[in-house]
CSV table of C-alpha atoms in Angstrom, one decimal:
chain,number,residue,atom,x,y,z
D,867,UNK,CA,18.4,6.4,17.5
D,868,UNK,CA,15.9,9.5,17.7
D,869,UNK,CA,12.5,8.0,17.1
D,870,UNK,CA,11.4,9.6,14.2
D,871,UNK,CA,14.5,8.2,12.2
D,872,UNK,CA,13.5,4.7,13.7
D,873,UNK,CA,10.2,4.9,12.0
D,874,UNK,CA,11.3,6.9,8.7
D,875,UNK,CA,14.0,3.9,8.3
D,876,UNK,CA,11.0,1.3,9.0
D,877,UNK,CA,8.7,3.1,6.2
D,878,UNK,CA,11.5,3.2,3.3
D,879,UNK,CA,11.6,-0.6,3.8
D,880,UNK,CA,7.9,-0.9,3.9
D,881,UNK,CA,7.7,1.1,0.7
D,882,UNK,CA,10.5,-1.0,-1.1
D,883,UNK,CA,8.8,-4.3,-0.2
D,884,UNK,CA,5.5,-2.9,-1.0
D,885,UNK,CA,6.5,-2.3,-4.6
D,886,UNK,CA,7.6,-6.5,-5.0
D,887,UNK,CA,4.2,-7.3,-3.8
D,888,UNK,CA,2.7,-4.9,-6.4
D,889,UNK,CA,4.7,-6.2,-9.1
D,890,UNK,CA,3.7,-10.0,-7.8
D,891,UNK,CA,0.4,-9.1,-8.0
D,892,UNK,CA,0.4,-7.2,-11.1
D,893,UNK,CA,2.7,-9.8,-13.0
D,894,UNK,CA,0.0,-12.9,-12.0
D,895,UNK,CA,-2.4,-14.0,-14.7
D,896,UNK,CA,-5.6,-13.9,-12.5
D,897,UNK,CA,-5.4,-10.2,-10.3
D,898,UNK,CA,-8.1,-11.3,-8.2
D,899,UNK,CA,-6.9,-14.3,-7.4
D,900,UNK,CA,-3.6,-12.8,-6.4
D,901,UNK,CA,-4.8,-10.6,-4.2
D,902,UNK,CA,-7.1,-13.7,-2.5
D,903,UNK,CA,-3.8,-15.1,-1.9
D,904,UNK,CA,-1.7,-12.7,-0.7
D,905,UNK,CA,-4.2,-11.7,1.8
D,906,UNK,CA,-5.7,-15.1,2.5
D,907,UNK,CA,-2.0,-16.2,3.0
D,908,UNK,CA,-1.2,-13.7,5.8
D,909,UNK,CA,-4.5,-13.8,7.3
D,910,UNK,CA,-3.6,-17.4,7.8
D,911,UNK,CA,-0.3,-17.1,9.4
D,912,UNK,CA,-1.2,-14.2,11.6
D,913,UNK,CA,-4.4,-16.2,12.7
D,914,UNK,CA,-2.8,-18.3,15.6
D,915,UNK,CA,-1.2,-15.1,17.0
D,916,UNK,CA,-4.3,-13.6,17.9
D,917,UNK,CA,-4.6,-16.1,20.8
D,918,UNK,CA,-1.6,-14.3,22.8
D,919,UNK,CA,-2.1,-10.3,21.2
D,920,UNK,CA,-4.5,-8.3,23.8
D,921,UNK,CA,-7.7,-8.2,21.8
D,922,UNK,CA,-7.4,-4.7,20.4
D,923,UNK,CA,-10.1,-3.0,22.6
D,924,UNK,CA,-10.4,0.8,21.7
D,925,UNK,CA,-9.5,0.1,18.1
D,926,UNK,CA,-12.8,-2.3,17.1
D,927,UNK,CA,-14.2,0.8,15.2
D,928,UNK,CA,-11.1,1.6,13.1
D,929,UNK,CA,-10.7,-2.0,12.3
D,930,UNK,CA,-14.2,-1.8,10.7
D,931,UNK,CA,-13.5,1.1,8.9
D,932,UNK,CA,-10.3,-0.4,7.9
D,933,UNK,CA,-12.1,-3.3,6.3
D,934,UNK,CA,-14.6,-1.7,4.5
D,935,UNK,CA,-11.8,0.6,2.9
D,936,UNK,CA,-9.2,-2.1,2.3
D,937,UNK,CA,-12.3,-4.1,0.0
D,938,UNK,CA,-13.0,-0.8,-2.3
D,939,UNK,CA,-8.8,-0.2,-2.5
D,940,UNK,CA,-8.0,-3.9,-3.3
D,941,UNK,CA,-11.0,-3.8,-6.0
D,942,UNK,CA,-9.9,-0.4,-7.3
D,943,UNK,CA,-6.5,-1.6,-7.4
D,944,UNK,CA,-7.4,-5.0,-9.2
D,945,UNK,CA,-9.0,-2.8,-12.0
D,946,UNK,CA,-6.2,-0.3,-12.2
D,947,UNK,CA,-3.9,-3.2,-13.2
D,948,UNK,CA,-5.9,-4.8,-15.9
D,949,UNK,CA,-6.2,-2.1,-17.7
D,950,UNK,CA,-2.6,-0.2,-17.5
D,951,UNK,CA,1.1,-0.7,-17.4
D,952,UNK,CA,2.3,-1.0,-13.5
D,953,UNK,CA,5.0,1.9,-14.6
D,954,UNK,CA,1.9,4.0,-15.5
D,955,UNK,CA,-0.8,3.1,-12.7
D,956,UNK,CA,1.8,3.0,-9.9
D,957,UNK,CA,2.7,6.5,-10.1
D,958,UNK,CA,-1.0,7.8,-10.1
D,959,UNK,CA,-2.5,5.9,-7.1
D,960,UNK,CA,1.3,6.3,-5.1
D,961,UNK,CA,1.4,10.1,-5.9
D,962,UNK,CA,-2.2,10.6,-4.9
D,963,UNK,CA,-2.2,9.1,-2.0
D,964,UNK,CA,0.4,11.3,0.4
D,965,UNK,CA,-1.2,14.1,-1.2
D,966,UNK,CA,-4.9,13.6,0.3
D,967,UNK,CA,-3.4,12.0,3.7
D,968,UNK,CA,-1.6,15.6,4.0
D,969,UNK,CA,-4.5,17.2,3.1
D,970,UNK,CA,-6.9,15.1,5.6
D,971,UNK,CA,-4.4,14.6,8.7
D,972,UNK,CA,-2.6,18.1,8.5
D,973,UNK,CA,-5.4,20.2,7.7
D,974,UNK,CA,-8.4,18.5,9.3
D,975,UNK,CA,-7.1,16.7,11.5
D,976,UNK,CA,-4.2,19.4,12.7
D,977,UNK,CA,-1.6,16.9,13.1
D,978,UNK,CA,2.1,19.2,13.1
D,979,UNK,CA,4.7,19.0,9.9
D,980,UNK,CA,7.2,21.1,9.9
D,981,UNK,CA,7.5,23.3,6.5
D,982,UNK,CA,10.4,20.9,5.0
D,983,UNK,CA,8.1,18.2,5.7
D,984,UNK,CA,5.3,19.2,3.8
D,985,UNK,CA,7.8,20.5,0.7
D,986,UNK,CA,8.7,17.1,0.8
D,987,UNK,CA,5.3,15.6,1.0
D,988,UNK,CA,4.7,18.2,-2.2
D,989,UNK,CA,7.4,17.1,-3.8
D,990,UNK,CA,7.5,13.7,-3.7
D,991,UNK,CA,3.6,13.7,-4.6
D,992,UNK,CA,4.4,15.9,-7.6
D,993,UNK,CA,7.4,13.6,-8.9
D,994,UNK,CA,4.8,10.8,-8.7
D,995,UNK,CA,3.4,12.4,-11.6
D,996,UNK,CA,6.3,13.2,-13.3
D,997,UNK,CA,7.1,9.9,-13.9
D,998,UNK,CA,4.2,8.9,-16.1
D,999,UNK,CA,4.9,11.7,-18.5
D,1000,UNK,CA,5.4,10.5,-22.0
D,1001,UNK,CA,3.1,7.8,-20.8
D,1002,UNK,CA,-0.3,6.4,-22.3
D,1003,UNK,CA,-2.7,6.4,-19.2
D,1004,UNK,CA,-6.3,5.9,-20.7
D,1005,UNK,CA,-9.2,7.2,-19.2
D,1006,UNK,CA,-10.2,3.7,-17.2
D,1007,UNK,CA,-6.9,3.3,-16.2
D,1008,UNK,CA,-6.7,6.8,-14.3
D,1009,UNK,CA,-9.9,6.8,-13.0
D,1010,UNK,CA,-9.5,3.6,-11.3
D,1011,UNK,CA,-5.8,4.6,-10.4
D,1012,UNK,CA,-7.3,7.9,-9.1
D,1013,UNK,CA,-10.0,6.3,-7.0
D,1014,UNK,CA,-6.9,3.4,-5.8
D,1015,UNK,CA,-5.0,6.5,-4.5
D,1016,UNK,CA,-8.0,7.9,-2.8
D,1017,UNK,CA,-8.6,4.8,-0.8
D,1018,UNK,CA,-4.8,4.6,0.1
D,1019,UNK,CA,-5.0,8.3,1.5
D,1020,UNK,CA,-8.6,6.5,3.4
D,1021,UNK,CA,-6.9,3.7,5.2
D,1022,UNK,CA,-4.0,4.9,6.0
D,1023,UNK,CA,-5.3,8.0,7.9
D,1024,UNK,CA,-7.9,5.6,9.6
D,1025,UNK,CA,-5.1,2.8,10.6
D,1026,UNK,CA,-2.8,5.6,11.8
D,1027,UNK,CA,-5.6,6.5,14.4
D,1028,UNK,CA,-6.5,2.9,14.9
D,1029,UNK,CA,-2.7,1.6,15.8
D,1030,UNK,CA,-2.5,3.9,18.4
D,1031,UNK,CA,-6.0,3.4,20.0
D,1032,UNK,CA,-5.0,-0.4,20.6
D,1033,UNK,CA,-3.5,-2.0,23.5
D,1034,UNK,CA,-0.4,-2.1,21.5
D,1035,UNK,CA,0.6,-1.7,17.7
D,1036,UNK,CA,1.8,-5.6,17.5
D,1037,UNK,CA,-2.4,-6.2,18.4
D,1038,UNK,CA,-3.4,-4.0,15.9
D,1039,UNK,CA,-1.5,-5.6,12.9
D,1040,UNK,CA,-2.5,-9.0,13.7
D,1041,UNK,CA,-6.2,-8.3,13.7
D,1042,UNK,CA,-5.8,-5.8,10.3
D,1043,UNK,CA,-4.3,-8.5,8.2
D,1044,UNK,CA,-6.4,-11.5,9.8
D,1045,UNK,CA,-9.9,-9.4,9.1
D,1046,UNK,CA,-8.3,-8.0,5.4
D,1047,UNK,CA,-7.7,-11.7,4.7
D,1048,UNK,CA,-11.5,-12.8,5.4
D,1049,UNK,CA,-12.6,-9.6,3.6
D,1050,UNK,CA,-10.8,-9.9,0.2
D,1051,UNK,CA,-10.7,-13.7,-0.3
D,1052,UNK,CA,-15.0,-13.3,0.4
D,1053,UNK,CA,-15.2,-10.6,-2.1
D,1054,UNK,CA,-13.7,-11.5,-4.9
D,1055,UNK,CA,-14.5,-15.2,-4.2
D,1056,UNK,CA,-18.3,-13.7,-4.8
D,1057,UNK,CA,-17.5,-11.2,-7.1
D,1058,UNK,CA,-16.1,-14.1,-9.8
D,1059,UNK,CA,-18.7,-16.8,-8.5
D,1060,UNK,CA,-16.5,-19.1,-7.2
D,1061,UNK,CA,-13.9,-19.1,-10.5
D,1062,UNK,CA,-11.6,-17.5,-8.8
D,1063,UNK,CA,-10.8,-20.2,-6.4
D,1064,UNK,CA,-9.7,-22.5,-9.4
D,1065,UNK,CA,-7.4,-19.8,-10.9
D,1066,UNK,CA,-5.7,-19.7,-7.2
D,1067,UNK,CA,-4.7,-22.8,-7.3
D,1068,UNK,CA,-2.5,-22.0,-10.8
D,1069,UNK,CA,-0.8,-19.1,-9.4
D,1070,UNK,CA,-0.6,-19.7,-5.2
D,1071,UNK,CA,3.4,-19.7,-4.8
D,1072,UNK,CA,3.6,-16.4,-6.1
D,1073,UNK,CA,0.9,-15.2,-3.8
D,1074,UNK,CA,2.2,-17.0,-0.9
D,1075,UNK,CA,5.3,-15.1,-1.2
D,1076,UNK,CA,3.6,-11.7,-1.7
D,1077,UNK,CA,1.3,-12.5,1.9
D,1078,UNK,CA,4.5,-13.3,3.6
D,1079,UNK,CA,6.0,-10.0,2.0
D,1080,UNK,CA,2.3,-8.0,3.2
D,1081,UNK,CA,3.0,-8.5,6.7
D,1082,UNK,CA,6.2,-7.8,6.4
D,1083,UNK,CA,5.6,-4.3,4.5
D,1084,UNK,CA,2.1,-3.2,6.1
D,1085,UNK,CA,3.6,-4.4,9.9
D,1086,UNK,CA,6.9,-2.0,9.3
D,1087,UNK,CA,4.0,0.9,8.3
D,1088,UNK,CA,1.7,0.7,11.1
D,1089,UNK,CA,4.9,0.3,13.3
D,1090,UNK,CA,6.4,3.5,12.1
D,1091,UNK,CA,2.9,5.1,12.6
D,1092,UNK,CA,2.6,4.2,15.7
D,1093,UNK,CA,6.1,6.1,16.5
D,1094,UNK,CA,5.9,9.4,14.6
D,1095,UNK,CA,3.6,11.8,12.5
D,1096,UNK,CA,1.1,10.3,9.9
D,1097,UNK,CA,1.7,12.5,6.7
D,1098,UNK,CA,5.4,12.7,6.3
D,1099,UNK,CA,5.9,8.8,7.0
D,1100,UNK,CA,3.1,7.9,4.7
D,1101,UNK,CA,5.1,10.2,1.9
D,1102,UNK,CA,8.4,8.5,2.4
D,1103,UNK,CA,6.8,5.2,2.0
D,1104,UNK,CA,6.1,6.2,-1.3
D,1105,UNK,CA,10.0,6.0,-1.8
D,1106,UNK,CA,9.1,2.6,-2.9
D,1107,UNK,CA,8.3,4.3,-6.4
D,1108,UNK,CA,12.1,3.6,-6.8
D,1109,UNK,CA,12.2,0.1,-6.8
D,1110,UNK,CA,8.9,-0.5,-8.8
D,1111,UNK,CA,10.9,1.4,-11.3
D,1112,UNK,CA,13.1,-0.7,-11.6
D,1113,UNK,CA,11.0,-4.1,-11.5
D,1114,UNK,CA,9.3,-2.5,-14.4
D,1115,UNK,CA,12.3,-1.8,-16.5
D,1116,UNK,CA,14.7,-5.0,-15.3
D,1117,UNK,CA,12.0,-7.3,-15.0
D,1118,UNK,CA,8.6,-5.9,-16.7
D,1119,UNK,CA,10.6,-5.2,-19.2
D,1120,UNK,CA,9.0,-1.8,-19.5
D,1121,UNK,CA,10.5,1.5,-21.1
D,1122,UNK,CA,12.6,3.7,-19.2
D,1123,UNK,CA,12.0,7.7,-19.9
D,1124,UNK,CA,13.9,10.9,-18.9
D,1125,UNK,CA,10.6,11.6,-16.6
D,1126,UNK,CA,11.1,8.6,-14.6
D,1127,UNK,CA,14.4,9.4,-13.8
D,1128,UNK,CA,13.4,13.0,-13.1
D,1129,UNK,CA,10.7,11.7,-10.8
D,1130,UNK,CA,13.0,9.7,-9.0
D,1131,UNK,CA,15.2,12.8,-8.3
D,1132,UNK,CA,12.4,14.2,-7.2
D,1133,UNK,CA,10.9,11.5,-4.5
D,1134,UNK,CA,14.1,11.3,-3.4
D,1135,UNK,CA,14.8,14.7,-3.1
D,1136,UNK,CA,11.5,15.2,-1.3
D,1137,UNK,CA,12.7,12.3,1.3
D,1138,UNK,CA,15.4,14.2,1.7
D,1139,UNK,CA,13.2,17.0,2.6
D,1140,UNK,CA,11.5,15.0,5.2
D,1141,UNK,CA,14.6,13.6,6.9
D,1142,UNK,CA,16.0,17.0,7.7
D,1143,UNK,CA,12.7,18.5,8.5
């Protein structure tokens, strides 16, 4: 199997399972707490492995960066979802994203994309937005959706460059969700003043399940990164749109519109786009 298929396989799964761990987080009572969890729970599993990963020498930098940049996403994130519909938010921050990654890794950083690929990163950013049409999105909700999308575009571009500055990718993940874990359970344990610790406790299988799921969707992303070309991988995670889609509408019990549909024509068609790029 060519390698870039290999890693455009491993980011449609990441951005499938990605969207159950949204909708886990978004469907919990206490979003803060949530997040704690399902960071805090990984962090915790992935902690023992760091005794037999090569400490991930050449990436210490990135991983900072990647810290600081996960705690403004995660907080942006957290306000994006008590203040608007997941059908709504999802599409902002998702469609953002790929468009300011291209943006930063093809034209600053000069990373190559063939012109298929970036139609596709176009299109699939574009059909992000389609699907909220129709949709109320108030001013809170985009802003923070906006500023979500913007720290998306932030850590991916820097954990890109970090996975392959480590020793190995498999060193890299371990240490991202083991320092993520330490930085979100600390910051919204101090942000809430300690109340978020007892909401945990009312919502922690849910969480757990939605950690277990994190390493699962974040390890097939850095993975894939560390195999092919930032910008068109991070667009076809955004595939995931689809299935958060239909979470909302079979689940969420949210409305389904002609623009969603058209939207989902549209990622797909921009995936397409990549594939054969």
């Amino acid at each position: 199997m060519p390698v870039f298929t290999l890693a455009a396989l491993l980011m449609i799964a990441s951005g499938s399972i990605h969207a159950v761990v949204n909708a886990i987080v978004k469907g919990g009572r206490d979003k803060a707490a949530g997040r704690a969890i399902t960071d805090g729970t990984s962090a915790i599993i992935l902690l023992p492995a760091t005794l037999f990963v090569p400490l991930p020498h050449g990436a210490w930098g990135w991983l900072a960066a990647s810290a600081v940049i996960h705690g403004f996403y995660l907080y942006a994130l957290v306000r994006a979802y008590k203040v608007g519909d997941l059908s709504a938010v999802y599409p902002v921050l998702r469609g953002t994203a790929p468009l300011l990654t291209a943006l930063v890794t093809l034209g600053l950083l000069g990373e190559a994309a063939t012109v298929r690929q970036i139609a596709g990163i176009a299109l699939i950013g574009a059909a992000m937005f389609v699907m909220i049409a129709g949709r109320h999105l108030g001013r809170e909700a985009l802003g923070w959706s906006l500023a979500t999308g913007a720290c998306i575009a932030a850590y991916t571009v820097v954990d890109a460059i970090g996975v392959r500055a480590a020793p190995s990718p498999t060193s890299y993940i371990v240490w991202v969700f083991v320092e993520m874990g330490i930085v979100v359970v600390a910051m919204f344990g101090l942000l809430s003043r300690g109340a978020m610790f007892a909401a945990a406790r009312a919502q922690w299988r849910p969480g757990a399940i939605a950690g277990i799921l994190s390493i699962l969707t974040y390890g097939m992303a850095l993975t894939a990164f560390s195999l092919g070309p930032t910008a068109p991988l991070a667009a076809l995670r955004e595939t995931g749109m689809v299935t958060a889609l239909l979470i909302s509408i079979l689940f969420l019990k949210e409305r389904a519109t002609p623009g969603r549909f058209l939207g989902v024509i549209g990622i797909l068609g921009g995936a397409a786009l990549i594939l054969a790029g």
